[in-house]
Short mmCIF file of C-alpha atoms in Angstrom, two decimals:
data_model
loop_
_atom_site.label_atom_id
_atom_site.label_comp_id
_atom_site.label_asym_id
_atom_site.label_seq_id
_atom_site.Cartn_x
_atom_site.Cartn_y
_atom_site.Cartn_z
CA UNK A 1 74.03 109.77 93.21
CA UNK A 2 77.17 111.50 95.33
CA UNK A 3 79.85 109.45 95.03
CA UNK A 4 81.22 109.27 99.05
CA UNK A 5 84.77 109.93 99.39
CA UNK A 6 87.40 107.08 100.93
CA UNK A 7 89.29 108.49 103.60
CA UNK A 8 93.16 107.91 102.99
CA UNK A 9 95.34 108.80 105.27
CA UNK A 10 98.92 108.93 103.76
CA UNK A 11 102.37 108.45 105.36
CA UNK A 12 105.45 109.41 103.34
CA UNK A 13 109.05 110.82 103.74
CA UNK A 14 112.51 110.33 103.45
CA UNK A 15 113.91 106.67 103.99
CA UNK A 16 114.71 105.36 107.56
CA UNK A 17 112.72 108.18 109.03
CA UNK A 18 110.20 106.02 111.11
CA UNK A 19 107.23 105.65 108.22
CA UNK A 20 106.41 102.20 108.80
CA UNK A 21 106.30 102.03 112.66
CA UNK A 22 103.80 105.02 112.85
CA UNK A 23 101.86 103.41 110.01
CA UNK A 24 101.34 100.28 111.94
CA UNK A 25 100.63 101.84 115.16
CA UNK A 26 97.99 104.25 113.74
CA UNK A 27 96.82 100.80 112.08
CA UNK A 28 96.10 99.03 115.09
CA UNK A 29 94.19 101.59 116.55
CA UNK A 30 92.16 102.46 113.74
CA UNK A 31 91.28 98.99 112.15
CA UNK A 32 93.58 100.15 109.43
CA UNK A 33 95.94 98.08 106.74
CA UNK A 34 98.82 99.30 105.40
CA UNK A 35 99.31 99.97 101.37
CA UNK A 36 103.44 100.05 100.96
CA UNK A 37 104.37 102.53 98.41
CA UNK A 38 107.75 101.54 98.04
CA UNK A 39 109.53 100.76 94.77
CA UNK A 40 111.88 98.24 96.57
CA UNK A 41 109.80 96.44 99.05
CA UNK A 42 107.87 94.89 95.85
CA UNK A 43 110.53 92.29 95.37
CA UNK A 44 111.03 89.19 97.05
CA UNK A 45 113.63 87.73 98.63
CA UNK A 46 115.10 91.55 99.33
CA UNK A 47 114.03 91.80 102.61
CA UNK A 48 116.67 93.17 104.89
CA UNK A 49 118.05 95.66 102.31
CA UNK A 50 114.51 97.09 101.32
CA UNK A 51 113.79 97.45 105.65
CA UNK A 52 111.00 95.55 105.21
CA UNK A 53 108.27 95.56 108.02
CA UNK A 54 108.91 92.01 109.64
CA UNK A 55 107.01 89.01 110.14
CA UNK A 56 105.58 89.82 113.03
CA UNK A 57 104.59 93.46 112.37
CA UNK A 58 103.03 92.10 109.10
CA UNK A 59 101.49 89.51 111.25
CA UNK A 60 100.30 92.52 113.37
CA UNK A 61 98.65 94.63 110.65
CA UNK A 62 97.72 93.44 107.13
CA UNK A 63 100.53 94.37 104.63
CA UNK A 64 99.63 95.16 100.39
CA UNK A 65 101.91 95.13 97.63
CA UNK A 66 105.32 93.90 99.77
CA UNK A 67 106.95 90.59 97.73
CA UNK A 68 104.60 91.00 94.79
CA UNK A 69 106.85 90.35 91.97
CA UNK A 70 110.35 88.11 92.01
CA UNK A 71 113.75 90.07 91.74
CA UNK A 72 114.50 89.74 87.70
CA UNK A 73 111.02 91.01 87.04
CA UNK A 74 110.04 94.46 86.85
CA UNK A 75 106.66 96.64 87.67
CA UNK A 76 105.71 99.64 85.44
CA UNK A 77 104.27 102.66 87.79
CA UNK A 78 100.56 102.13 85.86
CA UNK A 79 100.76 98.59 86.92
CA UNK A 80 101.90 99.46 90.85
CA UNK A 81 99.24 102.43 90.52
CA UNK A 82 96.19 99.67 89.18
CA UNK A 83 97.49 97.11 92.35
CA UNK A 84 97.22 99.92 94.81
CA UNK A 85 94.22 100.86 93.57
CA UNK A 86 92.63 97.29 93.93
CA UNK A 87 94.56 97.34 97.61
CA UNK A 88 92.85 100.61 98.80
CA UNK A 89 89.22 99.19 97.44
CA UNK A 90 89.39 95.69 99.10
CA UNK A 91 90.17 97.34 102.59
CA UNK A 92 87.20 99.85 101.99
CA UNK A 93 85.38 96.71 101.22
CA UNK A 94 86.63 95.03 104.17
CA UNK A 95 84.93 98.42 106.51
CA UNK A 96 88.74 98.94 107.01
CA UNK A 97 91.08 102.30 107.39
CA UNK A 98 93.69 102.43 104.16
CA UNK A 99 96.99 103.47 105.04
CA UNK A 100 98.92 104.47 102.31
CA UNK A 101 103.10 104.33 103.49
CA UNK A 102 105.97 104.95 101.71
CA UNK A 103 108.84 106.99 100.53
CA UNK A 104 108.58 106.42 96.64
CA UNK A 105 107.25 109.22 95.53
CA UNK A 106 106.28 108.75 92.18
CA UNK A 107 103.56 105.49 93.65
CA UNK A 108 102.26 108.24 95.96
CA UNK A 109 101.76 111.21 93.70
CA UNK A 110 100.42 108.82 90.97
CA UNK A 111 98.28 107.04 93.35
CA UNK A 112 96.70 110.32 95.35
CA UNK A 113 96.58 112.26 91.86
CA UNK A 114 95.09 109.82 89.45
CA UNK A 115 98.00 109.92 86.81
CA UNK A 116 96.66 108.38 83.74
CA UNK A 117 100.13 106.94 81.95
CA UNK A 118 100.26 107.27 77.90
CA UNK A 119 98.82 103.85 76.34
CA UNK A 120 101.56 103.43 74.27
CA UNK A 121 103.34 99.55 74.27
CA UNK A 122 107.02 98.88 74.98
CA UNK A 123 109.06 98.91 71.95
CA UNK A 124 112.26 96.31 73.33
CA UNK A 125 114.49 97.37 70.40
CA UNK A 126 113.96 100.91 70.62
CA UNK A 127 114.78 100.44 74.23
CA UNK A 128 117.92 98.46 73.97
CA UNK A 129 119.20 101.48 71.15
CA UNK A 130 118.46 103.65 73.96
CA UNK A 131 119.83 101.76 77.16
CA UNK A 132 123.12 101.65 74.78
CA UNK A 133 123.04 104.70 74.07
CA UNK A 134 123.18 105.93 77.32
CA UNK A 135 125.85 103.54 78.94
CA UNK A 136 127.95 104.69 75.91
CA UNK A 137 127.20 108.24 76.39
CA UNK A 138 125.69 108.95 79.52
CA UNK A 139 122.59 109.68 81.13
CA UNK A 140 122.83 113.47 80.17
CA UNK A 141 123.48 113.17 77.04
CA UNK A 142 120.34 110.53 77.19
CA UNK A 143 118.73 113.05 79.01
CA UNK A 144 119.47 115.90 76.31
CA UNK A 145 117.42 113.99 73.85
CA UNK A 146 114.20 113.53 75.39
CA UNK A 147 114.72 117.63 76.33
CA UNK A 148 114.93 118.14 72.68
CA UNK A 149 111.94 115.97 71.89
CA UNK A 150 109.56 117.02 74.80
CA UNK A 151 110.95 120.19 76.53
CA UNK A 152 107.96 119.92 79.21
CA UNK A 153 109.47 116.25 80.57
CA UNK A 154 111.93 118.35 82.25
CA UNK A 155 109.52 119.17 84.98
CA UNK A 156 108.30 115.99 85.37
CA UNK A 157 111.36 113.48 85.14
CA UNK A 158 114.56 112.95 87.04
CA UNK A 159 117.42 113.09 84.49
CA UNK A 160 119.13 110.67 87.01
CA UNK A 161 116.15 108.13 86.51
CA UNK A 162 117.48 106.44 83.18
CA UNK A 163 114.69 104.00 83.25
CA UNK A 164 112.26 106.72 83.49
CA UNK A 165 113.89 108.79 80.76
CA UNK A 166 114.02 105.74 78.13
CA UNK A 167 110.39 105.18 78.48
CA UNK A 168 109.50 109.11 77.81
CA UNK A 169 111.80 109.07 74.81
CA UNK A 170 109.89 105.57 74.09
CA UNK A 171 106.25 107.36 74.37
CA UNK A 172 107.93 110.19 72.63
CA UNK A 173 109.33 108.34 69.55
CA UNK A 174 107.01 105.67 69.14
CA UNK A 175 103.70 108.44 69.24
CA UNK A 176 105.02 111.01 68.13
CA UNK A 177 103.96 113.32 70.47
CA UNK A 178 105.84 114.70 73.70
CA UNK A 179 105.70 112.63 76.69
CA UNK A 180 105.00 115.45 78.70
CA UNK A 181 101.17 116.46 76.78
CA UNK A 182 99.95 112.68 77.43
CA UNK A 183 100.15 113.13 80.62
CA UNK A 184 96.26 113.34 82.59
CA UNK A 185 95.16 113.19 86.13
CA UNK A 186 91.81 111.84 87.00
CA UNK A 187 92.03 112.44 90.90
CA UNK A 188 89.94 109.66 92.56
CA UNK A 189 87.46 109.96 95.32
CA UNK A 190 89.50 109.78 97.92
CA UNK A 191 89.96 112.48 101.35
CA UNK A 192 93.16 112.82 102.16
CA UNK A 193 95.21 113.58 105.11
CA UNK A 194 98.83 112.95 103.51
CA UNK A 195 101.48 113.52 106.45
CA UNK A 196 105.11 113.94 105.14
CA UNK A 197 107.76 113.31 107.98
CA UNK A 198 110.81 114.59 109.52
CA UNK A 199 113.18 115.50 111.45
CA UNK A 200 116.53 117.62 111.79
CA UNK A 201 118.92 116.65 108.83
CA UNK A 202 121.98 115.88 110.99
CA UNK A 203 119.96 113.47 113.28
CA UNK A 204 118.66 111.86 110.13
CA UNK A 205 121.88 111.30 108.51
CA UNK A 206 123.50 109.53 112.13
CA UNK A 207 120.20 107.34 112.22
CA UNK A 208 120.38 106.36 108.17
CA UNK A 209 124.33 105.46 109.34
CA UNK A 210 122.71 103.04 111.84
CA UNK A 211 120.16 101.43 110.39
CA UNK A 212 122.58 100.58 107.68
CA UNK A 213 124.69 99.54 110.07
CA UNK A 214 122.22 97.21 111.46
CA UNK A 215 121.07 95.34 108.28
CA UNK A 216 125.11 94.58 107.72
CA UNK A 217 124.60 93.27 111.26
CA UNK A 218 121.39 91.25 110.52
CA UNK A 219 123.11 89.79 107.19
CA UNK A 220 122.56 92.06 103.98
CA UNK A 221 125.96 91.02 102.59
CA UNK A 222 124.57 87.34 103.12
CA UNK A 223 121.54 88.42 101.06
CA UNK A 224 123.39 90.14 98.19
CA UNK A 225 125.76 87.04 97.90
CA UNK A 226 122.16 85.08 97.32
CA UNK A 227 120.28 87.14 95.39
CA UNK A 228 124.02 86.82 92.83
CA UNK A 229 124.43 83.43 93.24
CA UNK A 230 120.87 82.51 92.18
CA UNK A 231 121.61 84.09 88.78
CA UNK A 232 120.19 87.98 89.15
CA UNK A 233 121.64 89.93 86.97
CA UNK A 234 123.09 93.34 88.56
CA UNK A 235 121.94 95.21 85.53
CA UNK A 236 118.37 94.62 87.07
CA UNK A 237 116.50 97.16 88.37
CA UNK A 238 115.86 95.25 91.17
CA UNK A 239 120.05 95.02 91.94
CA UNK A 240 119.88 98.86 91.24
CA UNK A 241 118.85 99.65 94.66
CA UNK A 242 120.79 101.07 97.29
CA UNK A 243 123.51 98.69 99.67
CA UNK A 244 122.48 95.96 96.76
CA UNK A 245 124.55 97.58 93.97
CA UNK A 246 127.14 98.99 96.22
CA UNK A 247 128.05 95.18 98.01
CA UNK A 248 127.48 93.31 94.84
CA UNK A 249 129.65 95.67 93.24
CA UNK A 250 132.59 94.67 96.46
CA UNK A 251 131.64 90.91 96.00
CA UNK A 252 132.58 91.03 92.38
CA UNK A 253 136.13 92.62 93.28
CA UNK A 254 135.33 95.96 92.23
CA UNK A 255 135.57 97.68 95.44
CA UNK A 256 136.66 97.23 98.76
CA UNK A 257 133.91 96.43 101.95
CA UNK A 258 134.94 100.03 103.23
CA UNK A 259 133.96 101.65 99.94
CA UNK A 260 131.33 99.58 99.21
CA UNK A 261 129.54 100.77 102.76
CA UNK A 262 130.75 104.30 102.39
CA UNK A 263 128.94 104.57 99.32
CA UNK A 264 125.59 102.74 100.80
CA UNK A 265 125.75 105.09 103.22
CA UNK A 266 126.61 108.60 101.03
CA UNK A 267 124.15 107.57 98.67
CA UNK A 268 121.39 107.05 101.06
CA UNK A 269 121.71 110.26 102.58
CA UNK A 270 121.56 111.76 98.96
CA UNK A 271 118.56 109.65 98.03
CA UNK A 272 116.61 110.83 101.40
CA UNK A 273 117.58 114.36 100.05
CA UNK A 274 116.14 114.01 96.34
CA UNK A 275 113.05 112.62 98.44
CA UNK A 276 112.51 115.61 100.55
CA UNK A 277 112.54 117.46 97.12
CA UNK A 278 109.81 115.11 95.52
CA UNK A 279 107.49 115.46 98.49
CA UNK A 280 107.95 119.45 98.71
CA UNK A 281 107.40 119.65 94.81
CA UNK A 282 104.42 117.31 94.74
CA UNK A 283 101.29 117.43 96.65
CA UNK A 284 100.45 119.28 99.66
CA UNK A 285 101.59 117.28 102.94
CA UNK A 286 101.47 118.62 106.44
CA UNK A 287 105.13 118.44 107.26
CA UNK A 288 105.17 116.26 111.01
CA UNK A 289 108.21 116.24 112.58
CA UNK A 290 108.19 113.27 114.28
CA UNK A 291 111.12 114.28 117.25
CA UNK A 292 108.37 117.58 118.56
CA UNK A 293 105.35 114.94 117.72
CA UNK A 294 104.14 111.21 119.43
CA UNK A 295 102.51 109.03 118.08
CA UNK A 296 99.85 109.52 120.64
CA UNK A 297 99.13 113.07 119.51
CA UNK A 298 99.06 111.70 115.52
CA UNK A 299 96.40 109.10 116.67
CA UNK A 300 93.91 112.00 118.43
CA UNK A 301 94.68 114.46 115.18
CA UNK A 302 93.98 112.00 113.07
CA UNK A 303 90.94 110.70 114.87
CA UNK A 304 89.69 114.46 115.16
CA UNK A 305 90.26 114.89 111.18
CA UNK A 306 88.33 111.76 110.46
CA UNK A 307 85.37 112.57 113.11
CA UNK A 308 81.89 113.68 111.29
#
């Protein structure tokens, strides 16, 4: 028996760019709920620094995989990939539209491609030889060793991405064979209209100033100064994340307030750079950008795609 295809419509892009209010809208109007593919909005009690949606737009429009695990915990991409999975089947269940919204690449391109991650366990102590290694080193040098293990990972891995890079040299060491060959996609049955969006560079970088601006406004520093003071470690992957390692790194006396924003706000616009890259590298979006496009228009092209 033919196996009929989920539609999946897909929303991704740089950070700040406007992902989440077209996602709801196109929501509403299509009996749609929303799959977040975003590596920070998993954690709870980071709210304000992660932009995530807010009560009410969550009360709007059904919300999956926001506040799933607590901020010294971690989620592997297989496990995000298996929750997003179960996500996108209840809604089908449900006679829904899924909506899958994010800028985190890697949960979209493992989600829409079917990655199948190398069964191989964690091995703490080879990681903790490794995590040493690189804060004694570097992550280049760390980098330099999975290259020599598995030249194929350089395709496939940000050298930047330490935690990434320690669990390829992990599958490497601990198998014995390169990361890179273990690799499989089993694409699922899923049609896909995957919309990447943007806009001008220069307007993106004034609105990423502002919206950082506003969560200073709305209390991030306040957050920070709780997330610290209820015991989470900044070596956390959690703390890792942008505005939360820059101000914890000011509220420990290691910078001042005007460096520690300068660098939330430098380091944003490089992240929504190195996302632009992901999303032109992997997959094939149609590129919207969302200053020559409403919302309006979206909704009737994406009603016309789904038509029979």
């Amino acid at each position: 028996m033919a196996i009929t295809p989920t539609d999946l419509l897909v929303i991704e892009g740089p950070t700040g760019i406007g992902k989440t209010a077209l996602a709801i809208a196109l929501a509403e109007r299509f009996n749609g709920e929303i799959v977040s593919a975003d590596s920070r909005q998993i954690y709870r009690g980071m709210d304000i620094g992660t932009a995530k949606p807010s009560v009410e737009d969550q009360a709007r429009v059904s919300h999956h995989l926001i506040d799933i695990v607590p901020p010294d915990k971690s989620l592997s991409l297989a496990e995000y990939q298996a929750h997003a999975y179960a996500a996108i089947e209840s809604i089908v269940g449900r006679g829904r539209l899924p909506i899958l919204a994010g800028g985190t690449g890697q949960y979209i391109t493992a989600v829409i491609e079917g990655w199948q991650t190398p069964e191989v366990a964690p091995d703490f102590t080879l990681r903790g030889e490794l995590e040493a290694f690189a804060e004694q080193h570097g992550r280049d040098a760390l980098f330099a060793r999975l290259r020599a293990l598995d030249p194929g990972a350089e395709a496939l891995i940000d050298p930047r991405n330490v935690r990434r890079v320690i669990r390829a040299l992990e599958v490497s060491i601990v198998s014995g064979q390169p990361f890179s060959t273990q690799r499989r996609k089993t694409p699922p049955p899923y049609r896909l209209l995957e919309w990447a969006l943007t806009m001008d560079r220069a307007a993106l970088d004034s609105r990423l100033d502002a919206r950082i601006d506003g969560m200073l406004a709305r209390g991030l520093l306040d957050e920070v100064r709780a997330l610290l003071a209820a015991g989470i470690d900044r070596k956390l992957p959690s703390m890792s994340g942008l505005g939360y390692a820059q101000l914890a790194a000011y509220l420990c006396d290691e910078m001042t307030y005007a460096a520690a924003v300068e660098a939330f706000k430098a380091g944003t616009r490089l992240f929504a750079r190195r996302q632009y890259t992901w999303f032109r590298q992997h997959g094939a979006p149609r590129w919207i950008d969302i200053t020559e496009t409403s919302g309006e228009t979206l909704a009737d092209q994406f009603a016309a795609w789904r038509a029979p």
